[in-house]
Amino acid sequence: MNQIAVTGMVLSTAPVGEYDRRVVILTKEQGKIAAFAKGARRPNSHLVGAVNPFSFGEFTLYAGRSSYTIQSAEISNYFAELREDIVGAYYGFYFLEFASFYTKEANDEREMLKLLYQSMKALVNNKIPNKLIRCIFELKALCINGEGPQVFQCISCGDKEHPRLFSVKKGGLVCSECMQDVTDGMELDTSTLYSMQYIESSKIEKLYTFLVSEKVLEELGRVMGRYMDVYVETKFKSLEILETLL
């Protein structure tokens, strides 16, 4: 048999036929893949709990001509706490849907997988507000995808000493010399700008290690909301549901 072992997180699952499931997994080795879990909808199936969204672990797959089939799974973290927290769960579903939209098969998606795992850990530890986790996830995910804003220097001339405004349309900071044609400039609190710089420059393992004031969190959320509206060309169903719960 042509078997492979992959480490990853289940992004989504859907019923197929009477007893099977189609499972989308973001993996360290193969990027985003789809695999069939035969019999996973039977109550006594050894895969019944392993193929739920958020499940993270090692999956043994059989590689057929045109599809994968899950043979077995060793789950190291189910993130089961999210089953008891509907708001936290929908933050998690939003992160999964976001990752699924941006990732591809046979692509190096290790950074996005790592970000997903650390974000789920942050959601279940209750030390950081969910709203801050969302801002951190969105900004870092956009950076991983190459669409993050320039927050270290003027995006037009490269001036590092005199950044004045943040422009969503320009894609980052604009200095006083280059701001004449800026129509959407936002003057950011120093702590908001520092938070964005920290998120963009830090290793993923260090992301969820800080808190901000309510004022900074409000401004950070406003910046990311505007940035997402301009640069993310889709509407996420899980986010629409989440916003009805808040």
PDB file of C-alpha atoms in Angstrom:
ATOM      1  CA  MET A   1       0.000   0.000   0.000  1.00  0.00           C
ATOM      2  CA  ASN A   2       1.130   3.540  -0.757  1.00  0.00           C
ATOM      3  CA  GLN A   3       0.893   4.926   2.768  1.00  0.00           C
ATOM      4  CA  ILE A   4       2.042   8.310   4.001  1.00  0.00           C
ATOM      5  CA  ALA A   5       1.994   9.893   7.456  1.00  0.00           C
ATOM      6  CA  VAL A   6       1.170  13.575   7.864  1.00  0.00           C
ATOM      7  CA  THR A   7       0.852  15.912  10.832  1.00  0.00           C
ATOM      8  CA  GLY A   8      -1.933  18.432  10.666  1.00  0.00           C
ATOM      9  CA  MET A   9      -5.226  19.932  11.794  1.00  0.00           C
ATOM     10  CA  VAL A  10      -8.707  19.167  10.501  1.00  0.00           C
ATOM     11  CA  LEU A  11     -10.133  22.287   8.852  1.00  0.00           C
ATOM     12  CA  SER A  12     -13.542  20.961   7.862  1.00  0.00           C
ATOM     13  CA  THR A  13     -15.542  17.805   7.385  1.00  0.00           C
ATOM     14  CA  ALA A  14     -18.621  16.940   5.345  1.00  0.00           C
ATOM     15  CA  PRO A  15     -20.788  13.820   5.040  1.00  0.00           C
ATOM     16  CA  VAL A  16     -20.377  11.638   1.951  1.00  0.00           C
ATOM     17  CA  GLY A  17     -22.785   8.830   1.187  1.00  0.00           C
ATOM     18  CA  GLU A  18     -24.347   6.993   4.114  1.00  0.00           C
ATOM     19  CA  TYR A  19     -21.385   6.458   6.427  1.00  0.00           C
ATOM     20  CA  ASP A  20     -18.312   8.278   5.103  1.00  0.00           C
ATOM     21  CA  ARG A  21     -16.844  11.737   5.519  1.00  0.00           C
ATOM     22  CA  ARG A  22     -14.738  13.997   3.340  1.00  0.00           C
ATOM     23  CA  VAL A  23     -12.125  15.659   5.530  1.00  0.00           C
ATOM     24  CA  VAL A  24      -9.938  18.663   4.710  1.00  0.00           C
ATOM     25  CA  ILE A  25      -6.661  18.705   6.646  1.00  0.00           C
ATOM     26  CA  LEU A  26      -3.938  21.351   6.725  1.00  0.00           C
ATOM     27  CA  THR A  27      -0.713  19.374   6.929  1.00  0.00           C
ATOM     28  CA  LYS A  28       2.925  20.148   7.578  1.00  0.00           C
ATOM     29  CA  GLU A  29       4.098  17.900   4.751  1.00  0.00           C
ATOM     30  CA  GLN A  30       1.558  18.255   1.937  1.00  0.00           C
ATOM     31  CA  GLY A  31      -0.193  21.592   2.485  1.00  0.00           C
ATOM     32  CA  LYS A  32      -3.986  21.452   2.394  1.00  0.00           C
ATOM     33  CA  ILE A  33      -5.340  18.044   1.400  1.00  0.00           C
ATOM     34  CA  ALA A  34      -8.736  16.375   1.182  1.00  0.00           C
ATOM     35  CA  ALA A  35      -9.145  12.782   2.314  1.00  0.00           C
ATOM     36  CA  PHE A  36     -11.998  10.335   2.719  1.00  0.00           C
ATOM     37  CA  ALA A  37     -12.702   8.797   6.112  1.00  0.00           C
ATOM     38  CA  LYS A  38     -14.621   5.643   5.301  1.00  0.00           C
ATOM     39  CA  GLY A  39     -17.178   4.591   7.882  1.00  0.00           C
ATOM     40  CA  ALA A  40     -16.376   7.624  10.072  1.00  0.00           C
ATOM     41  CA  ARG A  41     -20.084   8.346  10.634  1.00  0.00           C
ATOM     42  CA  ARG A  42     -20.671   4.957  12.230  1.00  0.00           C
ATOM     43  CA  PRO A  43     -20.824   5.256  16.057  1.00  0.00           C
ATOM     44  CA  ASN A  44     -18.232   2.515  16.557  1.00  0.00           C
ATOM     45  CA  SER A  45     -15.738   3.851  14.004  1.00  0.00           C
ATOM     46  CA  HIS A  46     -12.193   4.379  15.265  1.00  0.00           C
ATOM     47  CA  LEU A  47     -12.195   7.652  13.278  1.00  0.00           C
ATOM     48  CA  VAL A  48     -15.428   9.102  14.670  1.00  0.00           C
ATOM     49  CA  GLY A  49     -13.702  11.640  16.935  1.00  0.00           C
ATOM     50  CA  ALA A  50     -10.509  12.066  14.978  1.00  0.00           C
ATOM     51  CA  VAL A  51     -11.987  13.766  11.931  1.00  0.00           C
ATOM     52  CA  ASN A  52     -13.767  16.647  13.660  1.00  0.00           C
ATOM     53  CA  PRO A  53     -12.654  20.252  13.076  1.00  0.00           C
ATOM     54  CA  PHE A  54      -9.799  21.393  15.379  1.00  0.00           C
ATOM     55  CA  SER A  55      -8.414  17.842  15.768  1.00  0.00           C
ATOM     56  CA  PHE A  56      -4.626  18.018  15.585  1.00  0.00           C
ATOM     57  CA  GLY A  57      -2.338  15.027  15.295  1.00  0.00           C
ATOM     58  CA  GLU A  58      -0.789  12.480  12.975  1.00  0.00           C
ATOM     59  CA  PHE A  59      -2.854  10.941  10.204  1.00  0.00           C
ATOM     60  CA  THR A  60      -1.898   7.831   8.263  1.00  0.00           C
ATOM     61  CA  LEU A  61      -3.246   8.062   4.731  1.00  0.00           C
ATOM     62  CA  TYR A  62      -3.501   5.743   1.774  1.00  0.00           C
ATOM     63  CA  ALA A  63      -2.670   7.629  -1.401  1.00  0.00           C
ATOM     64  CA  GLY A  64      -4.815   6.428  -4.273  1.00  0.00           C
ATOM     65  CA  ARG A  65      -4.719   7.583  -7.864  1.00  0.00           C
ATOM     66  CA  SER A  66      -6.853  10.651  -7.311  1.00  0.00           C
ATOM     67  CA  SER A  67      -7.578  10.886  -3.596  1.00  0.00           C
ATOM     68  CA  TYR A  68      -6.405  10.081  -0.086  1.00  0.00           C
ATOM     69  CA  THR A  69      -8.112   7.746   2.370  1.00  0.00           C
ATOM     70  CA  ILE A  70      -7.538   8.048   6.123  1.00  0.00           C
ATOM     71  CA  GLN A  71      -6.389   4.723   7.551  1.00  0.00           C
ATOM     72  CA  SER A  72      -5.772   5.804  11.147  1.00  0.00           C
ATOM     73  CA  ALA A  73      -5.216   8.860  13.314  1.00  0.00           C
ATOM     74  CA  GLU A  74      -3.334   9.641  16.507  1.00  0.00           C
ATOM     75  CA  ILE A  75      -4.832  12.870  17.840  1.00  0.00           C
ATOM     76  CA  SER A  76      -2.662  14.819  20.269  1.00  0.00           C
ATOM     77  CA  ASN A  77      -5.098  17.698  20.843  1.00  0.00           C
ATOM     78  CA  TYR A  78      -8.835  17.815  20.174  1.00  0.00           C
ATOM     79  CA  PHE A  79      -9.234  21.320  21.639  1.00  0.00           C
ATOM     80  CA  ALA A  80     -12.325  19.866  23.301  1.00  0.00           C
ATOM     81  CA  GLU A  81     -12.776  22.978  25.478  1.00  0.00           C
ATOM     82  CA  LEU A  82     -14.189  24.775  22.440  1.00  0.00           C
ATOM     83  CA  ARG A  83     -17.188  22.429  22.465  1.00  0.00           C
ATOM     84  CA  GLU A  84     -18.314  24.088  25.701  1.00  0.00           C
ATOM     85  CA  ASP A  85     -17.700  27.669  24.538  1.00  0.00           C
ATOM     86  CA  ILE A  86     -19.851  28.582  21.547  1.00  0.00           C
ATOM     87  CA  VAL A  87     -18.266  32.012  21.074  1.00  0.00           C
ATOM     88  CA  GLY A  88     -14.743  30.616  21.344  1.00  0.00           C
ATOM     89  CA  ALA A  89     -15.706  27.817  18.958  1.00  0.00           C
ATOM     90  CA  TYR A  90     -16.856  30.278  16.298  1.00  0.00           C
ATOM     91  CA  TYR A  91     -13.653  32.260  16.635  1.00  0.00           C
ATOM     92  CA  GLY A  92     -11.938  28.929  16.003  1.00  0.00           C
ATOM     93  CA  PHE A  93     -14.180  28.098  13.029  1.00  0.00           C
ATOM     94  CA  TYR A  94     -13.392  31.511  11.579  1.00  0.00           C
ATOM     95  CA  PHE A  95      -9.649  30.843  11.858  1.00  0.00           C
ATOM     96  CA  LEU A  96     -10.088  27.440  10.197  1.00  0.00           C
ATOM     97  CA  GLU A  97     -12.169  28.923   7.372  1.00  0.00           C
ATOM     98  CA  PHE A  98      -9.647  31.733   6.884  1.00  0.00           C
ATOM     99  CA  ALA A  99      -6.782  29.224   6.679  1.00  0.00           C
ATOM    100  CA  SER A 100      -8.717  27.012   4.281  1.00  0.00           C
ATOM    101  CA  PHE A 101      -9.343  29.980   1.973  1.00  0.00           C
ATOM    102  CA  TYR A 102      -5.669  30.939   1.794  1.00  0.00           C
ATOM    103  CA  THR A 103      -3.856  27.590   1.749  1.00  0.00           C
ATOM    104  CA  LYS A 104      -3.247  25.236  -1.158  1.00  0.00           C
ATOM    105  CA  GLU A 105      -2.362  21.628  -1.840  1.00  0.00           C
ATOM    106  CA  ALA A 106       1.332  20.761  -2.288  1.00  0.00           C
ATOM    107  CA  ASN A 107       2.311  24.162  -0.867  1.00  0.00           C
ATOM    108  CA  ASP A 108       4.492  24.882   2.148  1.00  0.00           C
ATOM    109  CA  GLU A 109       1.859  25.789   4.738  1.00  0.00           C
ATOM    110  CA  ARG A 110       3.859  25.110   7.899  1.00  0.00           C
ATOM    111  CA  GLU A 111       3.634  28.689   9.142  1.00  0.00           C
ATOM    112  CA  MET A 112      -0.140  28.813   8.730  1.00  0.00           C
ATOM    113  CA  LEU A 113      -0.492  25.456  10.472  1.00  0.00           C
ATOM    114  CA  LYS A 114       1.668  26.673  13.331  1.00  0.00           C
ATOM    115  CA  LEU A 115      -0.392  29.864  13.573  1.00  0.00           C
ATOM    116  CA  LEU A 116      -3.621  27.863  13.695  1.00  0.00           C
ATOM    117  CA  TYR A 117      -2.308  25.613  16.460  1.00  0.00           C
ATOM    118  CA  GLN A 118      -1.063  28.493  18.620  1.00  0.00           C
ATOM    119  CA  SER A 119      -4.293  30.431  18.038  1.00  0.00           C
ATOM    120  CA  MET A 120      -6.413  27.486  19.216  1.00  0.00           C
ATOM    121  CA  LYS A 121      -4.223  27.187  22.318  1.00  0.00           C
ATOM    122  CA  ALA A 122      -4.796  30.879  22.999  1.00  0.00           C
ATOM    123  CA  LEU A 123      -8.575  30.497  22.614  1.00  0.00           C
ATOM    124  CA  VAL A 124      -8.791  27.775  25.247  1.00  0.00           C
ATOM    125  CA  ASN A 125      -6.509  29.275  27.898  1.00  0.00           C
ATOM    126  CA  ASN A 126      -8.719  32.350  28.623  1.00  0.00           C
ATOM    127  CA  LYS A 127      -5.748  34.603  29.403  1.00  0.00           C
ATOM    128  CA  ILE A 128      -6.084  36.782  26.321  1.00  0.00           C
ATOM    129  CA  PRO A 129      -9.346  38.381  25.098  1.00  0.00           C
ATOM    130  CA  ASN A 130     -10.773  36.670  22.035  1.00  0.00           C
ATOM    131  CA  LYS A 131     -10.931  40.002  20.226  1.00  0.00           C
ATOM    132  CA  LEU A 132      -7.163  40.428  20.621  1.00  0.00           C
ATOM    133  CA  ILE A 133      -6.560  36.843  19.490  1.00  0.00           C
ATOM    134  CA  ARG A 134      -8.573  37.604  16.369  1.00  0.00           C
ATOM    135  CA  CYS A 135      -6.545  40.751  15.586  1.00  0.00           C
ATOM    136  CA  ILE A 136      -3.264  38.895  16.091  1.00  0.00           C
ATOM    137  CA  PHE A 137      -4.398  35.968  13.940  1.00  0.00           C
ATOM    138  CA  GLU A 138      -5.644  38.160  11.095  1.00  0.00           C
ATOM    139  CA  LEU A 139      -2.539  40.322  10.931  1.00  0.00           C
ATOM    140  CA  LYS A 140      -0.090  37.435  11.160  1.00  0.00           C
ATOM    141  CA  ALA A 141      -2.056  35.337   8.656  1.00  0.00           C
ATOM    142  CA  LEU A 142      -2.015  38.197   6.152  1.00  0.00           C
ATOM    143  CA  CYS A 143       1.738  38.554   6.677  1.00  0.00           C
ATOM    144  CA  ILE A 144       2.243  34.824   6.055  1.00  0.00           C
ATOM    145  CA  ASN A 145       0.291  35.262   2.822  1.00  0.00           C
ATOM    146  CA  GLY A 146       2.430  38.237   1.806  1.00  0.00           C
ATOM    147  CA  GLU A 147      -0.347  40.808   2.237  1.00  0.00           C
ATOM    148  CA  GLY A 148       0.543  42.356   5.578  1.00  0.00           C
ATOM    149  CA  PRO A 149       0.793  46.152   5.914  1.00  0.00           C
ATOM    150  CA  GLN A 150       4.080  48.039   6.115  1.00  0.00           C
ATOM    151  CA  VAL A 151       4.331  49.177   9.740  1.00  0.00           C
ATOM    152  CA  PHE A 152       8.044  49.938  10.074  1.00  0.00           C
ATOM    153  CA  GLN A 153       8.596  52.730   7.543  1.00  0.00           C
ATOM    154  CA  CYS A 154       6.832  54.932   5.025  1.00  0.00           C
ATOM    155  CA  ILE A 155       5.471  52.694   2.317  1.00  0.00           C
ATOM    156  CA  SER A 156       6.118  55.350  -0.328  1.00  0.00           C
ATOM    157  CA  CYS A 157       9.653  56.614   0.387  1.00  0.00           C
ATOM    158  CA  GLY A 158      10.997  54.307   3.087  1.00  0.00           C
ATOM    159  CA  ASP A 159      11.404  57.024   5.726  1.00  0.00           C
ATOM    160  CA  LYS A 160      11.670  55.355   9.157  1.00  0.00           C
ATOM    161  CA  GLU A 161      11.899  58.540  11.232  1.00  0.00           C
ATOM    162  CA  HIS A 162       8.707  60.445  10.438  1.00  0.00           C
ATOM    163  CA  PRO A 163       5.752  58.063   9.926  1.00  0.00           C
ATOM    164  CA  ARG A 164       2.582  60.081  10.410  1.00  0.00           C
ATOM    165  CA  LEU A 165      -0.473  58.182   9.284  1.00  0.00           C
ATOM    166  CA  PHE A 166      -1.634  54.644   8.563  1.00  0.00           C
ATOM    167  CA  SER A 167      -3.362  54.280   5.214  1.00  0.00           C
ATOM    168  CA  VAL A 168      -5.277  51.097   4.436  1.00  0.00           C
ATOM    169  CA  LYS A 169      -5.437  51.904   0.725  1.00  0.00           C
ATOM    170  CA  LYS A 170      -1.691  52.591   0.553  1.00  0.00           C
ATOM    171  CA  GLY A 171      -0.999  49.443   2.555  1.00  0.00           C
ATOM    172  CA  GLY A 172       0.824  50.873   5.557  1.00  0.00           C
ATOM    173  CA  LEU A 173       2.495  53.885   7.130  1.00  0.00           C
ATOM    174  CA  VAL A 174       2.874  57.155   5.250  1.00  0.00           C
ATOM    175  CA  CYS A 175       5.249  59.937   6.306  1.00  0.00           C
ATOM    176  CA  SER A 176       4.480  63.666   6.397  1.00  0.00           C
ATOM    177  CA  GLU A 177       6.163  64.204   3.028  1.00  0.00           C
ATOM    178  CA  CYS A 178       4.083  61.545   1.248  1.00  0.00           C
ATOM    179  CA  MET A 179       0.706  62.059   2.859  1.00  0.00           C
ATOM    180  CA  GLN A 180      -0.656  64.739   0.521  1.00  0.00           C
ATOM    181  CA  ASP A 181      -2.761  62.317  -1.538  1.00  0.00           C
ATOM    182  CA  VAL A 182      -3.826  60.124   1.382  1.00  0.00           C
ATOM    183  CA  THR A 183      -7.594  60.260   1.922  1.00  0.00           C
ATOM    184  CA  ASP A 184      -7.999  57.493   4.518  1.00  0.00           C
ATOM    185  CA  GLY A 185      -5.167  58.289   6.929  1.00  0.00           C
ATOM    186  CA  MET A 186      -5.461  57.105  10.543  1.00  0.00           C
ATOM    187  CA  GLU A 187      -3.240  58.494  13.276  1.00  0.00           C
ATOM    188  CA  LEU A 188      -2.419  55.475  15.410  1.00  0.00           C
ATOM    189  CA  ASP A 189      -1.726  55.386  19.122  1.00  0.00           C
ATOM    190  CA  THR A 190       1.944  54.561  19.714  1.00  0.00           C
ATOM    191  CA  SER A 191       0.964  51.368  21.541  1.00  0.00           C
ATOM    192  CA  THR A 192      -1.241  50.265  18.640  1.00  0.00           C
ATOM    193  CA  LEU A 193       1.614  50.709  16.180  1.00  0.00           C
ATOM    194  CA  TYR A 194       4.026  48.917  18.505  1.00  0.00           C
ATOM    195  CA  SER A 195       1.571  46.009  18.836  1.00  0.00           C
ATOM    196  CA  MET A 196       1.336  45.695  15.052  1.00  0.00           C
ATOM    197  CA  GLN A 197       5.124  45.793  14.739  1.00  0.00           C
ATOM    198  CA  TYR A 198       5.450  43.116  17.413  1.00  0.00           C
ATOM    199  CA  ILE A 199       2.901  40.841  15.707  1.00  0.00           C
ATOM    200  CA  GLU A 200       4.570  41.179  12.314  1.00  0.00           C
ATOM    201  CA  SER A 201       8.131  40.648  13.557  1.00  0.00           C
ATOM    202  CA  SER A 202       7.674  37.996  16.256  1.00  0.00           C
ATOM    203  CA  LYS A 203       7.911  34.246  15.947  1.00  0.00           C
ATOM    204  CA  ILE A 204       4.518  32.577  16.035  1.00  0.00           C
ATOM    205  CA  GLU A 205       5.279  30.879  19.361  1.00  0.00           C
ATOM    206  CA  LYS A 206       5.688  34.339  20.970  1.00  0.00           C
ATOM    207  CA  LEU A 207       2.554  35.973  19.542  1.00  0.00           C
ATOM    208  CA  TYR A 208       0.056  35.359  22.310  1.00  0.00           C
ATOM    209  CA  THR A 209       2.149  36.678  25.174  1.00  0.00           C
ATOM    210  CA  PHE A 210       0.935  40.261  25.595  1.00  0.00           C
ATOM    211  CA  LEU A 211      -2.127  42.277  26.531  1.00  0.00           C
ATOM    212  CA  VAL A 212      -3.219  45.767  25.508  1.00  0.00           C
ATOM    213  CA  SER A 213      -5.538  48.406  26.929  1.00  0.00           C
ATOM    214  CA  GLU A 214      -9.173  48.581  25.855  1.00  0.00           C
ATOM    215  CA  LYS A 215      -8.384  51.745  23.899  1.00  0.00           C
ATOM    216  CA  VAL A 216      -5.572  50.081  21.954  1.00  0.00           C
ATOM    217  CA  LEU A 217      -7.634  46.935  21.384  1.00  0.00           C
ATOM    218  CA  GLU A 218     -10.493  49.013  20.006  1.00  0.00           C
ATOM    219  CA  GLU A 219      -8.156  50.839  17.630  1.00  0.00           C
ATOM    220  CA  LEU A 220      -6.375  47.654  16.591  1.00  0.00           C
ATOM    221  CA  GLY A 221      -9.725  46.037  15.824  1.00  0.00           C
ATOM    222  CA  ARG A 222     -10.797  49.047  13.784  1.00  0.00           C
ATOM    223  CA  VAL A 223      -7.559  49.023  11.750  1.00  0.00           C
ATOM    224  CA  MET A 224      -7.774  45.304  11.038  1.00  0.00           C
ATOM    225  CA  GLY A 225     -11.464  45.544  10.163  1.00  0.00           C
ATOM    226  CA  ARG A 226     -10.765  48.191   7.515  1.00  0.00           C
ATOM    227  CA  TYR A 227      -7.699  46.349   6.237  1.00  0.00           C
ATOM    228  CA  MET A 228      -9.583  43.076   5.909  1.00  0.00           C
ATOM    229  CA  ASP A 229     -12.426  44.796   4.039  1.00  0.00           C
ATOM    230  CA  VAL A 230      -9.964  46.046   1.408  1.00  0.00           C
ATOM    231  CA  TYR A 231      -7.568  43.127   1.020  1.00  0.00           C
ATOM    232  CA  VAL A 232      -9.597  39.972   1.723  1.00  0.00           C
ATOM    233  CA  GLU A 233     -11.899  39.246  -1.183  1.00  0.00           C
ATOM    234  CA  THR A 234     -14.375  36.924   0.474  1.00  0.00           C
ATOM    235  CA  LYS A 235     -16.989  36.837   3.219  1.00  0.00           C
ATOM    236  CA  PHE A 236     -16.537  34.103   5.809  1.00  0.00           C
ATOM    237  CA  LYS A 237     -19.762  32.422   6.938  1.00  0.00           C
ATOM    238  CA  SER A 238     -18.320  31.571  10.344  1.00  0.00           C
ATOM    239  CA  LEU A 239     -17.447  35.242  10.914  1.00  0.00           C
ATOM    240  CA  GLU A 240     -20.986  36.313  10.045  1.00  0.00           C
ATOM    241  CA  ILE A 241     -22.334  33.846  12.636  1.00  0.00           C
ATOM    242  CA  LEU A 242     -19.724  34.947  15.195  1.00  0.00           C
ATOM    243  CA  GLU A 243     -20.697  38.588  14.855  1.00  0.00           C
ATOM    244  CA  THR A 244     -24.336  37.716  15.634  1.00  0.00           C
ATOM    245  CA  LEU A 245     -23.159  36.130  18.893  1.00  0.00           C
ATOM    246  CA  LEU A 246     -21.111  39.119  20.125  1.00  0.00           C
TER     247      LEU A 246
END
